Amino acid sequence: MHDSFVHKGKRKILVDYLRNKIGISDENVLSAMNIVPRHLFIESIFEDYAYEDRAFPILAHQTISHPSTVAEQSELLMVQPGDKILEIGTGCGYQTAVLIALKGLVYTVERQKDLFDYSKNKLRELNMYPKFQSFGDGFAGLPTFAPFDKVIVTCGASVLPVELLKQLKVGGIMVIPLGPTDEQVLYRFTKISPTEIEKEEFGAYKFVPMLGSTNQ
Ligand code: SAH
């Protein structure tokens, strides 16, 4: 597979849909999504549908999120060039690539070895380099690299992972879906001061669950 003019054309239509139908207004997010070739992150059997607003199965019974979800999470994160971003749930690496296209310095964690390996190879193939890719349990965050300007969680947590909030800078933002396995609510937490957190709510979503240690 390569990135043909047909793919580029479909991507442009997807970006127009994200702008006009989903209401994404951050032009940096829209242009990042116009740059990253989503069809190269998924299995070739889904290639023709890669630029529809659909989720697809990836390795280890996980899913690549809908493009609209990736766009919304990215917009809520308000990425500034050079932001240090902690991402929990690398998956196939698509959201990681969008954050890199937004000029974020991305530290990403994945608990499935197959996906850790897959995303590492895929991102390298596309010349997109996260600062650090870790195989492990995202509940612990990455204390050695903390604090972060931004934290994004791409799996649904049943409880708030407090460690991740601790690793956020004052003024930092964390975007995370919280709730039971069948449905979560997307939240944005802003760390106003070392002890004060502002919480905003952004509707219902269905993410794969955030699981514990790597041997489940
Ligand atoms: N952004 C990804 C979405 C993948 S789905 C993409 O674009 O493909 C969410 C991912 O979170 C899955 O790969 C899952 O294995 C991972 N995950 C679940 N619990 C985790 C945890 N505790 N730590 C790190 N990753 C986790």
PDB file of C-alpha atoms and ligand atoms in Angstrom:
ATOM      1  CA  MET A   1       0.000   0.000   0.000  1.00  0.00           C
ATOM      2  CA  HIS A   2       1.117   3.537  -0.608  1.00  0.00           C
ATOM      3  CA  ASP A   3      -0.366   7.006  -0.311  1.00  0.00           C
ATOM      4  CA  SER A   4      -1.969   7.665  -3.712  1.00  0.00           C
ATOM      5  CA  PHE A   5      -3.907  10.699  -4.948  1.00  0.00           C
ATOM      6  CA  VAL A   6      -7.095   8.672  -4.369  1.00  0.00           C
ATOM      7  CA  HIS A   7      -6.195   8.290  -0.674  1.00  0.00           C
ATOM      8  CA  LYS A   8      -5.313  11.983  -0.441  1.00  0.00           C
ATOM      9  CA  GLY A   9      -8.647  12.907  -2.045  1.00  0.00           C
ATOM     10  CA  LYS A  10     -10.623  10.711   0.344  1.00  0.00           C
ATOM     11  CA  ARG A  11      -8.684  12.175   3.257  1.00  0.00           C
ATOM     12  CA  LYS A  12      -9.636  15.686   2.194  1.00  0.00           C
ATOM     13  CA  ILE A  13     -13.318  14.666   2.113  1.00  0.00           C
ATOM     14  CA  LEU A  14     -12.960  13.170   5.621  1.00  0.00           C
ATOM     15  CA  VAL A  15     -11.399  16.414   6.867  1.00  0.00           C
ATOM     16  CA  ASP A  16     -14.284  18.431   5.382  1.00  0.00           C
ATOM     17  CA  TYR A  17     -16.704  16.083   7.166  1.00  0.00           C
ATOM     18  CA  LEU A  18     -14.839  16.539  10.468  1.00  0.00           C
ATOM     19  CA  ARG A  19     -15.036  20.314  10.025  1.00  0.00           C
ATOM     20  CA  ASN A  20     -18.638  20.609   8.788  1.00  0.00           C
ATOM     21  CA  LYS A  21     -20.467  17.679  10.377  1.00  0.00           C
ATOM     22  CA  ILE A  22     -18.515  16.946  13.555  1.00  0.00           C
ATOM     23  CA  GLY A  23     -17.688  20.582  14.291  1.00  0.00           C
ATOM     24  CA  ILE A  24     -13.905  20.343  14.625  1.00  0.00           C
ATOM     25  CA  SER A  25     -12.601  23.892  14.286  1.00  0.00           C
ATOM     26  CA  ASP A  26      -8.921  23.626  15.246  1.00  0.00           C
ATOM     27  CA  GLU A  27      -7.242  24.021  11.848  1.00  0.00           C
ATOM     28  CA  ASN A  28      -4.024  22.477  13.175  1.00  0.00           C
ATOM     29  CA  VAL A  29      -5.905  19.287  14.072  1.00  0.00           C
ATOM     30  CA  LEU A  30      -7.632  19.261  10.684  1.00  0.00           C
ATOM     31  CA  SER A  31      -4.367  19.687   8.814  1.00  0.00           C
ATOM     32  CA  ALA A  32      -2.654  17.008  10.946  1.00  0.00           C
ATOM     33  CA  MET A  33      -5.457  14.614   9.992  1.00  0.00           C
ATOM     34  CA  ASN A  34      -5.048  15.637   6.382  1.00  0.00           C
ATOM     35  CA  ILE A  35      -1.362  14.678   6.578  1.00  0.00           C
ATOM     36  CA  VAL A  36      -1.463  11.284   8.333  1.00  0.00           C
ATOM     37  CA  PRO A  37      -2.261   8.346   5.983  1.00  0.00           C
ATOM     38  CA  ARG A  38      -4.777   6.424   8.142  1.00  0.00           C
ATOM     39  CA  HIS A  39      -5.095   3.611   5.566  1.00  0.00           C
ATOM     40  CA  LEU A  40      -1.478   2.631   6.224  1.00  0.00           C
ATOM     41  CA  PHE A  41      -2.210   1.918   9.904  1.00  0.00           C
ATOM     42  CA  ILE A  42      -4.937  -0.669   9.325  1.00  0.00           C
ATOM     43  CA  GLU A  43      -5.241  -4.028   7.575  1.00  0.00           C
ATOM     44  CA  SER A  44      -5.371  -3.840   3.792  1.00  0.00           C
ATOM     45  CA  ILE A  45      -8.847  -5.437   3.705  1.00  0.00           C
ATOM     46  CA  PHE A  46     -10.201  -2.224   5.272  1.00  0.00           C
ATOM     47  CA  GLU A  47      -8.220   0.089   3.001  1.00  0.00           C
ATOM     48  CA  ASP A  48     -11.235   1.232   0.952  1.00  0.00           C
ATOM     49  CA  TYR A  49     -13.064   2.319   4.119  1.00  0.00           C
ATOM     50  CA  ALA A  50     -10.090   3.922   5.901  1.00  0.00           C
ATOM     51  CA  TYR A  51     -11.420   7.457   5.347  1.00  0.00           C
ATOM     52  CA  GLU A  52     -14.953   6.776   6.509  1.00  0.00           C
ATOM     53  CA  ASP A  53     -15.767   7.677  10.104  1.00  0.00           C
ATOM     54  CA  ARG A  54     -15.389   4.098  11.289  1.00  0.00           C
ATOM     55  CA  ALA A  55     -13.418   2.119  13.851  1.00  0.00           C
ATOM     56  CA  PHE A  56     -11.641  -1.098  12.740  1.00  0.00           C
ATOM     57  CA  PRO A  57     -10.194  -4.099  14.533  1.00  0.00           C
ATOM     58  CA  ILE A  58      -6.407  -4.007  14.991  1.00  0.00           C
ATOM     59  CA  LEU A  59      -4.124  -6.593  16.625  1.00  0.00           C
ATOM     60  CA  ALA A  60      -4.794  -8.134  20.057  1.00  0.00           C
ATOM     61  CA  HIS A  61      -8.592  -7.618  19.849  1.00  0.00           C
ATOM     62  CA  GLN A  62      -8.205  -3.839  20.083  1.00  0.00           C
ATOM     63  CA  THR A  63      -9.623  -1.127  17.814  1.00  0.00           C
ATOM     64  CA  ILE A  64      -8.384   1.961  16.029  1.00  0.00           C
ATOM     65  CA  SER A  65     -10.677   4.802  17.165  1.00  0.00           C
ATOM     66  CA  HIS A  66     -13.108   6.592  14.821  1.00  0.00           C
ATOM     67  CA  PRO A  67     -11.433   9.534  13.039  1.00  0.00           C
ATOM     68  CA  SER A  68     -14.026  11.821  14.686  1.00  0.00           C
ATOM     69  CA  THR A  69     -12.943  10.576  18.133  1.00  0.00           C
ATOM     70  CA  VAL A  70      -9.254  11.101  17.317  1.00  0.00           C
ATOM     71  CA  ALA A  71     -10.063  14.616  16.062  1.00  0.00           C
ATOM     72  CA  GLU A  72     -12.156  15.471  19.134  1.00  0.00           C
ATOM     73  CA  GLN A  73      -9.602  14.162  21.626  1.00  0.00           C
ATOM     74  CA  SER A  74      -6.826  16.003  19.771  1.00  0.00           C
ATOM     75  CA  GLU A  75      -8.821  19.242  19.730  1.00  0.00           C
ATOM     76  CA  LEU A  76      -9.653  18.993  23.456  1.00  0.00           C
ATOM     77  CA  LEU A  77      -5.944  18.513  24.193  1.00  0.00           C
ATOM     78  CA  MET A  78      -5.143  21.980  22.717  1.00  0.00           C
ATOM     79  CA  VAL A  79      -1.679  20.891  21.569  1.00  0.00           C
ATOM     80  CA  GLN A  80       0.985  23.583  21.255  1.00  0.00           C
ATOM     81  CA  PRO A  81       4.138  22.855  19.232  1.00  0.00           C
ATOM     82  CA  GLY A  82       6.755  21.344  21.554  1.00  0.00           C
ATOM     83  CA  ASP A  83       4.237  20.164  24.176  1.00  0.00           C
ATOM     84  CA  LYS A  84       5.407  17.108  26.110  1.00  0.00           C
ATOM     85  CA  ILE A  85       2.516  14.670  25.680  1.00  0.00           C
ATOM     86  CA  LEU A  86       1.928  11.389  27.491  1.00  0.00           C
ATOM     87  CA  GLU A  87      -0.298   9.035  25.491  1.00  0.00           C
ATOM     88  CA  ILE A  88      -1.771   5.920  27.103  1.00  0.00           C
ATOM     89  CA  GLY A  89      -2.827   3.251  24.578  1.00  0.00           C
ATOM     90  CA  THR A  90      -0.580   3.521  21.488  1.00  0.00           C
ATOM     91  CA  GLY A  91      -2.632   0.892  19.654  1.00  0.00           C
ATOM     92  CA  CYS A  92      -1.694   0.931  15.971  1.00  0.00           C
ATOM     93  CA  GLY A  93      -0.046   4.335  16.389  1.00  0.00           C
ATOM     94  CA  TYR A  94      -2.514   6.449  14.420  1.00  0.00           C
ATOM     95  CA  GLN A  95      -3.386   8.898  17.212  1.00  0.00           C
ATOM     96  CA  THR A  96       0.344   9.029  18.060  1.00  0.00           C
ATOM     97  CA  ALA A  97       1.069  10.070  14.458  1.00  0.00           C
ATOM     98  CA  VAL A  98      -1.582  12.820  14.613  1.00  0.00           C
ATOM     99  CA  LEU A  99       0.015  14.185  17.812  1.00  0.00           C
ATOM    100  CA  ILE A 100       3.442  14.104  16.142  1.00  0.00           C
ATOM    101  CA  ALA A 101       1.994  15.935  13.116  1.00  0.00           C
ATOM    102  CA  LEU A 102       0.763  18.548  15.632  1.00  0.00           C
ATOM    103  CA  LYS A 103       4.438  18.921  16.637  1.00  0.00           C
ATOM    104  CA  GLY A 104       3.968  17.306  20.038  1.00  0.00           C
ATOM    105  CA  LEU A 105       6.835  15.490  21.756  1.00  0.00           C
ATOM    106  CA  VAL A 106       5.055  12.204  22.345  1.00  0.00           C
ATOM    107  CA  TYR A 107       5.755   9.638  25.075  1.00  0.00           C
ATOM    108  CA  THR A 108       3.430   6.705  24.491  1.00  0.00           C
ATOM    109  CA  VAL A 109       2.587   3.542  26.450  1.00  0.00           C
ATOM    110  CA  GLU A 110       0.982   0.298  25.213  1.00  0.00           C
ATOM    111  CA  ARG A 111       0.295  -2.856  27.224  1.00  0.00           C
ATOM    112  CA  GLN A 112      -0.108  -5.267  24.271  1.00  0.00           C
ATOM    113  CA  LYS A 113       3.273  -6.452  22.990  1.00  0.00           C
ATOM    114  CA  ASP A 114       1.972  -7.077  19.456  1.00  0.00           C
ATOM    115  CA  LEU A 115       0.718  -3.499  19.191  1.00  0.00           C
ATOM    116  CA  PHE A 116       3.817  -2.055  20.842  1.00  0.00           C
ATOM    117  CA  ASP A 117       5.930  -3.770  18.142  1.00  0.00           C
ATOM    118  CA  TYR A 118       3.492  -2.987  15.321  1.00  0.00           C
ATOM    119  CA  SER A 119       3.196   0.732  16.116  1.00  0.00           C
ATOM    120  CA  LYS A 120       6.944   1.077  16.566  1.00  0.00           C
ATOM    121  CA  ASN A 121       7.630  -0.356  13.101  1.00  0.00           C
ATOM    122  CA  LYS A 122       4.753   1.509  11.482  1.00  0.00           C
ATOM    123  CA  LEU A 123       5.746   4.938  12.813  1.00  0.00           C
ATOM    124  CA  ARG A 124       9.386   4.371  11.839  1.00  0.00           C
ATOM    125  CA  GLU A 125       8.280   3.314   8.341  1.00  0.00           C
ATOM    126  CA  LEU A 126       6.408   6.630   8.023  1.00  0.00           C
ATOM    127  CA  ASN A 127       9.324   8.641   9.449  1.00  0.00           C
ATOM    128  CA  MET A 128       7.306   9.698  12.461  1.00  0.00           C
ATOM    129  CA  TYR A 129       9.234   9.530  15.698  1.00  0.00           C
ATOM    130  CA  PRO A 130       7.713   9.619  19.166  1.00  0.00           C
ATOM    131  CA  LYS A 131      10.200  10.710  21.850  1.00  0.00           C
ATOM    132  CA  PHE A 132       9.701   7.404  23.665  1.00  0.00           C
ATOM    133  CA  GLN A 133       7.612   4.256  23.204  1.00  0.00           C
ATOM    134  CA  SER A 134       7.046   2.104  26.241  1.00  0.00           C
ATOM    135  CA  PHE A 135       5.690  -1.415  26.655  1.00  0.00           C
ATOM    136  CA  GLY A 136       3.886  -1.467  29.988  1.00  0.00           C
ATOM    137  CA  ASP A 137       0.912  -0.520  32.087  1.00  0.00           C
ATOM    138  CA  GLY A 138      -0.327   2.994  31.472  1.00  0.00           C
ATOM    139  CA  PHE A 139      -1.919   3.286  34.922  1.00  0.00           C
ATOM    140  CA  ALA A 140       1.614   3.988  36.201  1.00  0.00           C
ATOM    141  CA  GLY A 141       2.289   6.677  33.583  1.00  0.00           C
ATOM    142  CA  LEU A 142       5.948   7.408  32.880  1.00  0.00           C
ATOM    143  CA  PRO A 143       7.323   8.901  36.121  1.00  0.00           C
ATOM    144  CA  THR A 144      10.887   9.168  34.779  1.00  0.00           C
ATOM    145  CA  PHE A 145       9.747  11.560  32.034  1.00  0.00           C
ATOM    146  CA  ALA A 146       7.149  13.488  34.082  1.00  0.00           C
ATOM    147  CA  PRO A 147       5.837  16.156  34.309  1.00  0.00           C
ATOM    148  CA  PHE A 148       3.886  16.438  31.053  1.00  0.00           C
ATOM    149  CA  ASP A 149       2.043  19.368  29.459  1.00  0.00           C
ATOM    150  CA  LYS A 150      -0.680  17.042  28.203  1.00  0.00           C
ATOM    151  CA  VAL A 151      -1.982  13.532  28.889  1.00  0.00           C
ATOM    152  CA  ILE A 152      -4.272  11.673  26.477  1.00  0.00           C
ATOM    153  CA  VAL A 153      -5.825   8.301  27.285  1.00  0.00           C
ATOM    154  CA  THR A 154      -7.230   6.348  24.317  1.00  0.00           C
ATOM    155  CA  CYS A 155      -8.859   3.525  26.326  1.00  0.00           C
ATOM    156  CA  GLY A 156     -11.788   3.730  28.745  1.00  0.00           C
ATOM    157  CA  ALA A 157     -10.804   3.757  32.423  1.00  0.00           C
ATOM    158  CA  SER A 158     -13.298   2.571  35.040  1.00  0.00           C
ATOM    159  CA  VAL A 159     -11.490   4.584  37.719  1.00  0.00           C
ATOM    160  CA  LEU A 160      -9.530   7.811  37.387  1.00  0.00           C
ATOM    161  CA  PRO A 161      -5.817   6.924  37.136  1.00  0.00           C
ATOM    162  CA  VAL A 162      -4.578   9.365  39.790  1.00  0.00           C
ATOM    163  CA  GLU A 163      -0.926   8.730  38.942  1.00  0.00           C
ATOM    164  CA  LEU A 164      -1.519  10.336  35.530  1.00  0.00           C
ATOM    165  CA  LEU A 165      -2.967  13.483  37.104  1.00  0.00           C
ATOM    166  CA  LYS A 166       0.107  13.658  39.357  1.00  0.00           C
ATOM    167  CA  GLN A 167       2.360  13.572  36.292  1.00  0.00           C
ATOM    168  CA  LEU A 168       0.609  16.583  34.755  1.00  0.00           C
ATOM    169  CA  LYS A 169       2.181  20.067  35.002  1.00  0.00           C
ATOM    170  CA  VAL A 170       0.235  22.889  36.609  1.00  0.00           C
ATOM    171  CA  GLY A 171      -1.670  24.384  33.675  1.00  0.00           C
ATOM    172  CA  GLY A 172      -1.619  20.989  31.980  1.00  0.00           C
ATOM    173  CA  ILE A 173      -4.553  19.157  30.401  1.00  0.00           C
ATOM    174  CA  MET A 174      -5.611  15.515  30.531  1.00  0.00           C
ATOM    175  CA  VAL A 175      -8.234  14.100  28.130  1.00  0.00           C
ATOM    176  CA  ILE A 176      -9.655  10.760  29.241  1.00  0.00           C
ATOM    177  CA  PRO A 177     -12.768   8.607  28.774  1.00  0.00           C
ATOM    178  CA  LEU A 178     -14.087   7.403  32.133  1.00  0.00           C
ATOM    179  CA  GLY A 179     -16.802   4.873  32.941  1.00  0.00           C
ATOM    180  CA  PRO A 180     -17.811   1.209  32.775  1.00  0.00           C
ATOM    181  CA  THR A 181     -16.815  -1.098  29.865  1.00  0.00           C
ATOM    182  CA  ASP A 182     -19.911  -0.533  27.740  1.00  0.00           C
ATOM    183  CA  GLU A 183     -19.915   3.277  27.705  1.00  0.00           C
ATOM    184  CA  GLN A 184     -17.686   6.081  28.888  1.00  0.00           C
ATOM    185  CA  VAL A 185     -17.904   9.848  29.156  1.00  0.00           C
ATOM    186  CA  LEU A 186     -15.073  11.900  27.694  1.00  0.00           C
ATOM    187  CA  TYR A 187     -13.554  14.337  30.204  1.00  0.00           C
ATOM    188  CA  ARG A 188     -11.027  17.122  30.097  1.00  0.00           C
ATOM    189  CA  PHE A 189      -9.208  17.789  33.357  1.00  0.00           C
ATOM    190  CA  THR A 190      -7.178  20.977  33.678  1.00  0.00           C
ATOM    191  CA  LYS A 191      -4.705  21.269  36.535  1.00  0.00           C
ATOM    192  CA  ILE A 192      -5.309  24.805  37.819  1.00  0.00           C
ATOM    193  CA  SER A 193      -2.916  24.503  40.781  1.00  0.00           C
ATOM    194  CA  PRO A 194      -1.128  21.598  42.525  1.00  0.00           C
ATOM    195  CA  THR A 195      -4.372  20.868  44.391  1.00  0.00           C
ATOM    196  CA  GLU A 196      -7.124  22.170  42.081  1.00  0.00           C
ATOM    197  CA  ILE A 197      -8.501  20.364  39.054  1.00  0.00           C
ATOM    198  CA  GLU A 198     -11.125  21.740  36.681  1.00  0.00           C
ATOM    199  CA  LYS A 199     -13.351  19.069  35.127  1.00  0.00           C
ATOM    200  CA  GLU A 200     -15.310  19.396  31.862  1.00  0.00           C
ATOM    201  CA  GLU A 201     -17.541  16.786  30.242  1.00  0.00           C
ATOM    202  CA  PHE A 202     -17.819  16.044  26.503  1.00  0.00           C
ATOM    203  CA  GLY A 203     -20.450  13.372  25.912  1.00  0.00           C
ATOM    204  CA  ALA A 204     -20.692   9.597  25.623  1.00  0.00           C
ATOM    205  CA  TYR A 205     -18.218   7.333  23.790  1.00  0.00           C
ATOM    206  CA  LYS A 206     -17.327   3.674  23.565  1.00  0.00           C
ATOM    207  CA  PHE A 207     -13.629   2.903  23.970  1.00  0.00           C
ATOM    208  CA  VAL A 208     -11.881  -0.432  24.554  1.00  0.00           C
ATOM    209  CA  PRO A 209     -11.238  -0.882  28.292  1.00  0.00           C
ATOM    210  CA  MET A 210      -8.113   0.340  30.046  1.00  0.00           C
ATOM    211  CA  LEU A 211      -6.709  -2.829  31.582  1.00  0.00           C
ATOM    212  CA  GLY A 212      -4.122  -3.384  34.295  1.00  0.00           C
ATOM    213  CA  SER A 213      -0.782  -5.210  34.172  1.00  0.00           C
ATOM    214  CA  THR A 214       0.560  -6.548  30.860  1.00  0.00           C
ATOM    215  CA  ASN A 215      -0.161 -10.234  31.538  1.00  0.00           C
ATOM    216  CA  GLN A 216      -3.989 -10.146  31.323  1.00  0.00           C
TER     217      GLN A 216
HETATM  218  N1  SAH B   1      -5.096   5.423  19.705  1.00  0.00           N
HETATM  219  C1  SAH B   1      -5.120   4.036  19.388  1.00  0.00           C
HETATM  220  C2  SAH B   1      -6.340   3.402  20.022  1.00  0.00           C
HETATM  221  C3  SAH B   1      -6.112   1.989  20.346  1.00  0.00           C
HETATM  222  S1  SAH B   1      -7.347   1.295  21.396  1.00  0.00           S
HETATM  223  C4  SAH B   1      -5.095   3.843  17.884  1.00  0.00           C
HETATM  224  O1  SAH B   1      -5.189   4.870  17.177  1.00  0.00           O
HETATM  225  O2  SAH B   1      -4.942   2.730  17.396  1.00  0.00           O
HETATM  226  C5  SAH B   1      -6.677   1.591  23.003  1.00  0.00           C
HETATM  227  C6  SAH B   1      -5.366   0.927  23.322  1.00  0.00           C
HETATM  228  O3  SAH B   1      -5.160   1.060  24.725  1.00  0.00           O
HETATM  229  C7  SAH B   1      -5.290  -0.571  23.011  1.00  0.00           C
HETATM  230  O4  SAH B   1      -4.224  -0.791  22.142  1.00  0.00           O
HETATM  231  C8  SAH B   1      -5.047  -1.200  24.391  1.00  0.00           C
HETATM  232  O5  SAH B   1      -4.192  -2.333  24.348  1.00  0.00           O
HETATM  233  C9  SAH B   1      -4.403  -0.059  25.155  1.00  0.00           C
HETATM  234  N2  SAH B   1      -4.480  -0.177  26.608  1.00  0.00           N
HETATM  235  C10 SAH B   1      -5.493  -0.655  27.378  1.00  0.00           C
HETATM  236  N3  SAH B   1      -5.152  -0.579  28.693  1.00  0.00           N
HETATM  237  C11 SAH B   1      -3.897  -0.053  28.742  1.00  0.00           C
HETATM  238  C12 SAH B   1      -3.000   0.252  29.800  1.00  0.00           C
HETATM  239  N4  SAH B   1      -3.301   0.031  31.093  1.00  0.00           N
HETATM  240  N5  SAH B   1      -1.792   0.765  29.482  1.00  0.00           N
HETATM  241  C13 SAH B   1      -1.440   1.005  28.199  1.00  0.00           C
HETATM  242  N6  SAH B   1      -2.249   0.730  27.151  1.00  0.00           N
HETATM  243  C14 SAH B   1      -3.460   0.215  27.417  1.00  0.00           C
END
